[in-house]
Amino acid sequence: MVTASSTESEKVSVGKMFVRSITQAPWTWRIMLTYLTIMLFIPVIAMLLKASTVGFARFWQIATSPIALATYDITFTTSLVAALINGVFGTLIAWVLVRYDFPLKRFIDASVDLPFALPTAVAGLTLATVYSENGWIGSLLAPFGIKVAFTRLGVGIAMIFISLPFVIRTVQPVLAEMEKEIEEAAWSLGASEWQTFRYVILPPLLPAILTGVALGFSRAVGEYGSTVIIASNTPFRDLIAPVLIFQRLEQYDYAGATVIGVVLLGISLVMLLGLNLLQAWGRRYDTSSSTRRVGH
């Protein structure tokens, strides 16, 4: 029979073991834990504690209000579509940069990192100018009734812009390490270009593509600077969750902003977990495909 005193002693012993394992761990491990605690765990815990002060009923009311639900839909759906589009075109761009030599290749390759370095507010201002009805691209789309700036489509364009490098930079090293002789062997055995891509090139590329998509999705969900400029920030049209949080802060509604932040955090973690599971599936798919190729 387990008594209360024995349970308490077990908790104390577990605590002592945890403290002992930390104090006896390598210094690199302790630095890592300290850094992650200060920069990641404490802010997240503080946000959760702040959100818990409103009570469950009030939390649920704020989290499921119509305007909050609309911003979740716009933020996550648009981010996912932007990440998937970059998954296709980012892979294509990486392929061209790795497999072909052409004038200004180094310049174009360096330009891929521009969204990393460009301040997001500048990116938003640039995109709003180019895609406005009088802009270079917006004026071409306006006769067809397509309006980009200050619409949800503009939000998607901004998310595609800022998340594009993630796919390219994760796929490029994998493509560079792939041996072209394997593709040539597949062609010599009678495989078509599609079969070569489907069974030889895609399996080792898939984990890198999914990683780039996951990183791009995460970056797009948290984007604020560019989207707040290119969108009209109208509720139920193109208002994203980060902007709603900022609006709540401007109204001194700190608890409401924290609640929406916690919901964003939870949904992001669930979606990233799903993408990580896809990555694991991609690695297993690559391994099983390689095993089958060796067997043949």
C-alpha positions as CSV (number, residue, x, y, z in Angstrom):
1,M,0.0,0.0,0.0
2,V,1.4,3.4,-1.0
3,T,1.1,5.9,1.7
4,A,1.2,9.7,1.5
5,S,4.6,9.9,3.2
6,S,6.2,7.4,0.7
7,T,4.8,9.3,-2.3
8,E,6.2,12.5,-0.9
9,S,9.6,10.9,-0.4
10,E,9.6,9.6,-4.0
11,K,8.9,13.1,-5.3
12,V,11.8,14.5,-3.2
13,S,14.1,11.8,-4.5
14,V,13.0,12.4,-8.1
15,G,13.7,16.1,-7.5
16,K,17.1,15.4,-6.1
17,M,18.0,13.1,-9.0
18,F,16.9,15.9,-11.5
19,V,19.0,18.5,-9.7
20,R,22.0,16.1,-9.5
21,S,21.7,15.2,-13.2
22,I,21.8,18.9,-14.1
23,T,24.7,19.7,-11.9
24,Q,26.7,16.7,-13.1
25,A,25.9,17.3,-16.8
26,P,28.5,18.6,-19.2
27,W,28.8,22.5,-19.3
28,T,27.6,22.6,-22.8
29,W,24.4,20.9,-21.8
30,R,23.9,23.3,-18.9
31,I,24.5,26.4,-21.1
32,M,22.0,25.0,-23.6
33,L,19.4,24.5,-20.8
34,T,20.0,27.9,-19.3
35,Y,19.7,29.7,-22.6
36,L,16.6,27.9,-23.7
37,T,15.0,28.5,-20.3
38,I,15.7,32.3,-20.4
39,M,14.9,32.8,-24.1
40,L,12.1,30.3,-24.7
41,F,10.6,28.5,-21.7
42,I,10.1,31.4,-19.3
43,P,8.4,33.7,-21.9
44,V,6.0,30.9,-22.9
45,I,5.2,30.1,-19.3
46,A,4.7,33.7,-18.5
47,M,2.3,34.1,-21.4
48,L,0.3,31.0,-20.3
49,L,0.1,32.3,-16.7
50,K,-1.1,35.7,-17.9
51,A,-3.8,34.1,-20.0
52,S,-4.9,31.9,-17.1
53,T,-5.7,34.9,-15.0
54,V,-8.9,35.6,-17.0
55,G,-10.6,32.3,-16.0
56,F,-11.7,29.6,-18.3
57,A,-15.1,31.1,-19.2
58,R,-13.6,34.4,-20.2
59,F,-10.7,32.7,-22.0
60,W,-13.2,30.7,-24.1
61,Q,-15.3,33.7,-24.8
62,I,-12.3,35.7,-26.1
63,A,-10.7,32.8,-27.9
64,T,-13.9,31.8,-29.8
65,S,-15.2,35.3,-30.5
66,P,-16.3,35.7,-34.2
67,I,-13.5,38.2,-34.9
68,A,-10.9,35.9,-33.4
69,L,-12.1,32.9,-35.3
70,A,-12.0,34.9,-38.5
71,T,-8.4,35.9,-37.9
72,Y,-7.3,32.3,-37.1
73,D,-8.8,31.2,-40.5
74,I,-7.1,34.0,-42.4
75,T,-3.8,33.6,-40.6
76,F,-3.4,29.8,-40.7
77,T,-5.1,29.1,-44.0
78,T,-3.2,31.8,-45.9
79,S,0.1,30.8,-44.3
80,L,-0.4,27.1,-45.2
81,V,-1.3,28.0,-48.8
82,A,1.7,30.3,-49.0
83,A,4.0,27.6,-47.6
84,L,2.7,25.0,-50.1
85,I,3.1,27.4,-53.0
86,N,6.7,28.0,-51.9
87,G,7.2,24.3,-51.6
88,V,6.6,23.9,-55.3
89,F,8.2,27.0,-56.7
90,G,11.0,27.1,-54.1
91,T,12.0,23.6,-55.1
92,L,12.0,24.6,-58.8
93,I,14.2,27.7,-58.1
94,A,16.6,25.5,-56.1
95,W,16.8,23.0,-58.9
96,V,17.6,25.7,-61.5
97,L,20.2,27.3,-59.2
98,V,22.0,24.0,-58.6
99,R,21.7,22.3,-62.0
100,Y,22.2,25.2,-64.4
101,D,24.9,27.8,-65.1
102,F,23.7,31.1,-66.5
103,P,24.7,34.8,-66.3
104,L,24.1,36.5,-63.0
105,K,23.7,33.2,-61.3
106,R,25.6,34.3,-58.2
107,F,23.6,37.6,-58.0
108,I,20.3,35.8,-58.3
109,D,21.4,33.2,-55.7
110,A,22.4,35.9,-53.3
111,S,19.1,37.8,-53.9
112,V,17.2,34.8,-52.6
113,D,18.2,35.8,-49.1
114,L,16.8,39.3,-49.5
115,P,13.6,38.6,-47.5
116,F,15.8,37.5,-44.6
117,A,17.7,40.9,-44.5
118,L,15.0,43.3,-45.7
119,P,13.0,44.9,-42.8
120,T,9.5,43.6,-42.9
121,A,8.0,47.1,-43.0
122,V,10.1,47.9,-46.1
123,A,8.9,44.6,-47.7
124,G,5.3,45.5,-47.0
125,L,5.7,49.0,-48.4
126,T,7.4,47.7,-51.5
127,L,4.8,45.0,-52.1
128,A,1.9,47.5,-51.5
129,T,3.4,49.8,-54.0
130,V,4.0,47.2,-56.7
131,Y,0.7,45.4,-56.3
132,S,-1.5,48.5,-55.8
133,E,-3.9,49.3,-58.7
134,N,-1.4,51.9,-60.0
135,G,1.6,49.7,-59.4
136,W,3.7,47.8,-62.0
137,I,2.0,44.4,-61.4
138,G,-1.3,45.6,-59.8
139,S,-2.1,47.7,-62.9
140,L,-1.8,44.6,-65.1
141,L,-4.2,42.7,-62.9
142,A,-6.7,45.4,-62.3
143,P,-8.4,45.1,-65.8
144,F,-9.2,41.5,-64.9
145,G,-10.9,42.6,-61.7
146,I,-8.0,41.2,-59.6
147,K,-7.1,43.4,-56.7
148,V,-4.1,42.4,-54.6
149,A,-3.1,45.2,-52.3
150,F,-5.3,45.7,-49.3
151,T,-7.0,42.3,-49.7
152,R,-6.5,38.8,-48.4
153,L,-4.6,38.0,-51.6
154,G,-2.1,40.7,-50.7
155,V,-1.6,39.0,-47.3
156,G,-0.8,35.8,-49.1
157,I,1.7,37.6,-51.4
158,A,3.4,39.1,-48.4
159,M,3.6,35.6,-46.7
160,I,5.0,34.0,-49.9
161,F,7.6,36.8,-50.1
162,I,8.9,36.5,-46.6
163,S,8.9,32.6,-46.5
164,L,10.3,31.8,-49.9
165,P,14.0,31.5,-48.8
166,F,13.3,28.8,-46.3
167,V,12.4,26.2,-49.0
168,I,15.2,27.2,-51.3
169,R,17.9,27.1,-48.7
170,T,16.8,23.8,-47.3
171,V,16.5,22.0,-50.7
172,Q,19.7,23.4,-52.3
173,P,22.2,21.4,-50.2
174,V,20.3,18.1,-50.8
175,L,20.2,18.8,-54.5
176,A,23.9,19.6,-54.6
177,E,24.8,16.3,-53.0
178,M,22.7,14.2,-55.3
179,E,24.7,12.3,-57.8
180,K,23.6,13.0,-61.4
181,E,24.9,9.6,-62.4
182,I,22.0,7.9,-60.7
183,E,19.6,9.9,-62.8
184,E,21.6,9.0,-65.9
185,A,21.5,5.3,-64.9
186,A,17.7,5.5,-64.6
187,W,17.4,7.0,-68.1
188,S,19.7,4.3,-69.5
189,L,17.4,1.7,-68.0
190,G,14.5,3.2,-69.9
191,A,12.9,5.3,-67.2
192,S,11.1,8.4,-68.4
193,E,11.8,11.9,-67.0
194,W,8.7,11.7,-64.9
195,Q,9.6,8.2,-63.6
196,T,13.1,9.4,-62.8
197,F,11.8,12.4,-60.9
198,R,9.1,10.4,-59.1
199,Y,11.2,7.4,-58.0
200,V,14.8,8.7,-58.0
201,I,14.9,12.4,-57.3
202,L,11.8,13.1,-55.2
203,P,12.3,10.6,-52.3
204,P,15.6,12.1,-51.0
205,L,14.3,15.6,-51.7
206,L,10.9,15.1,-49.8
207,P,12.2,15.6,-46.2
208,A,14.1,18.8,-47.2
209,I,11.0,20.1,-49.0
210,L,8.8,19.4,-46.0
211,T,11.3,21.0,-43.6
212,G,11.3,24.1,-45.8
213,V,7.5,24.2,-45.9
214,A,7.3,23.8,-42.1
215,L,9.8,26.6,-41.6
216,G,8.1,28.8,-44.1
217,F,4.7,28.2,-42.5
218,S,6.0,29.1,-39.1
219,R,7.5,32.3,-40.4
220,A,4.3,33.2,-42.3
221,V,2.1,32.7,-39.2
222,G,4.2,35.1,-37.2
223,E,4.6,37.7,-39.9
224,Y,3.4,41.2,-38.9
225,G,5.4,44.0,-40.4
226,S,4.7,43.4,-44.1
227,T,1.1,42.2,-43.8
228,V,0.0,45.1,-41.7
229,I,1.0,47.4,-44.6
230,I,-0.3,45.5,-47.6
231,A,-3.6,44.5,-45.9
232,S,-6.5,46.8,-45.1
233,N,-6.7,45.1,-41.7
234,T,-10.5,44.9,-42.0
235,P,-12.1,42.4,-39.6
236,F,-13.5,39.3,-41.4
237,R,-11.7,40.2,-44.6
238,D,-7.9,40.4,-44.2
239,L,-7.3,41.0,-40.6
240,I,-4.7,38.5,-39.3
241,A,-4.2,37.3,-35.7
242,P,-0.9,39.1,-35.0
243,V,-2.5,42.4,-36.0
244,L,-5.6,41.7,-33.8
245,I,-3.2,41.1,-30.9
246,F,-1.6,44.5,-31.5
247,Q,-5.0,46.1,-31.7
248,R,-5.9,44.6,-28.4
249,L,-2.7,45.9,-26.9
250,E,-3.5,49.4,-28.2
251,Q,-6.8,49.1,-26.3
252,Y,-4.9,48.1,-23.1
253,D,-6.6,44.7,-23.3
254,Y,-3.5,42.8,-22.3
255,A,-5.4,39.7,-21.2
256,G,-7.3,39.5,-24.5
257,A,-4.1,39.8,-26.4
258,T,-2.5,37.1,-24.4
259,V,-5.4,34.8,-24.8
260,I,-5.2,35.1,-28.6
261,G,-1.5,34.6,-28.4
262,V,-1.9,31.4,-26.5
263,V,-4.4,30.1,-29.1
264,L,-1.9,31.0,-31.9
265,L,0.8,29.1,-30.0
266,G,-1.4,26.0,-29.5
267,I,-2.6,25.9,-33.1
268,S,1.0,26.5,-34.4
269,L,2.4,23.7,-32.2
270,V,-0.3,21.2,-33.4
271,M,0.3,22.1,-37.1
272,L,4.1,21.9,-36.7
273,L,3.7,18.5,-35.0
274,G,1.7,17.4,-38.1
275,L,4.4,18.7,-40.4
276,N,7.1,17.0,-38.3
277,L,5.2,13.7,-38.6
278,L,5.1,14.3,-42.4
279,Q,8.9,14.8,-42.3
280,A,9.3,11.5,-40.4
281,W,7.2,9.8,-43.0
282,G,9.3,11.4,-45.8
283,R,12.5,10.0,-44.2
284,R,11.0,6.5,-43.8
285,Y,9.8,6.7,-47.4
286,D,13.2,7.7,-48.6
287,T,14.9,4.9,-46.6
288,S,12.4,2.3,-47.9
289,S,12.8,3.5,-51.5
290,S,16.6,3.4,-51.2
291,T,16.3,-0.2,-49.8
292,R,14.1,-1.3,-52.7
293,R,16.5,0.3,-55.2
294,V,19.5,-1.6,-53.6
295,G,17.4,-4.8,-53.7
296,H,16.8,-4.4,-57.4
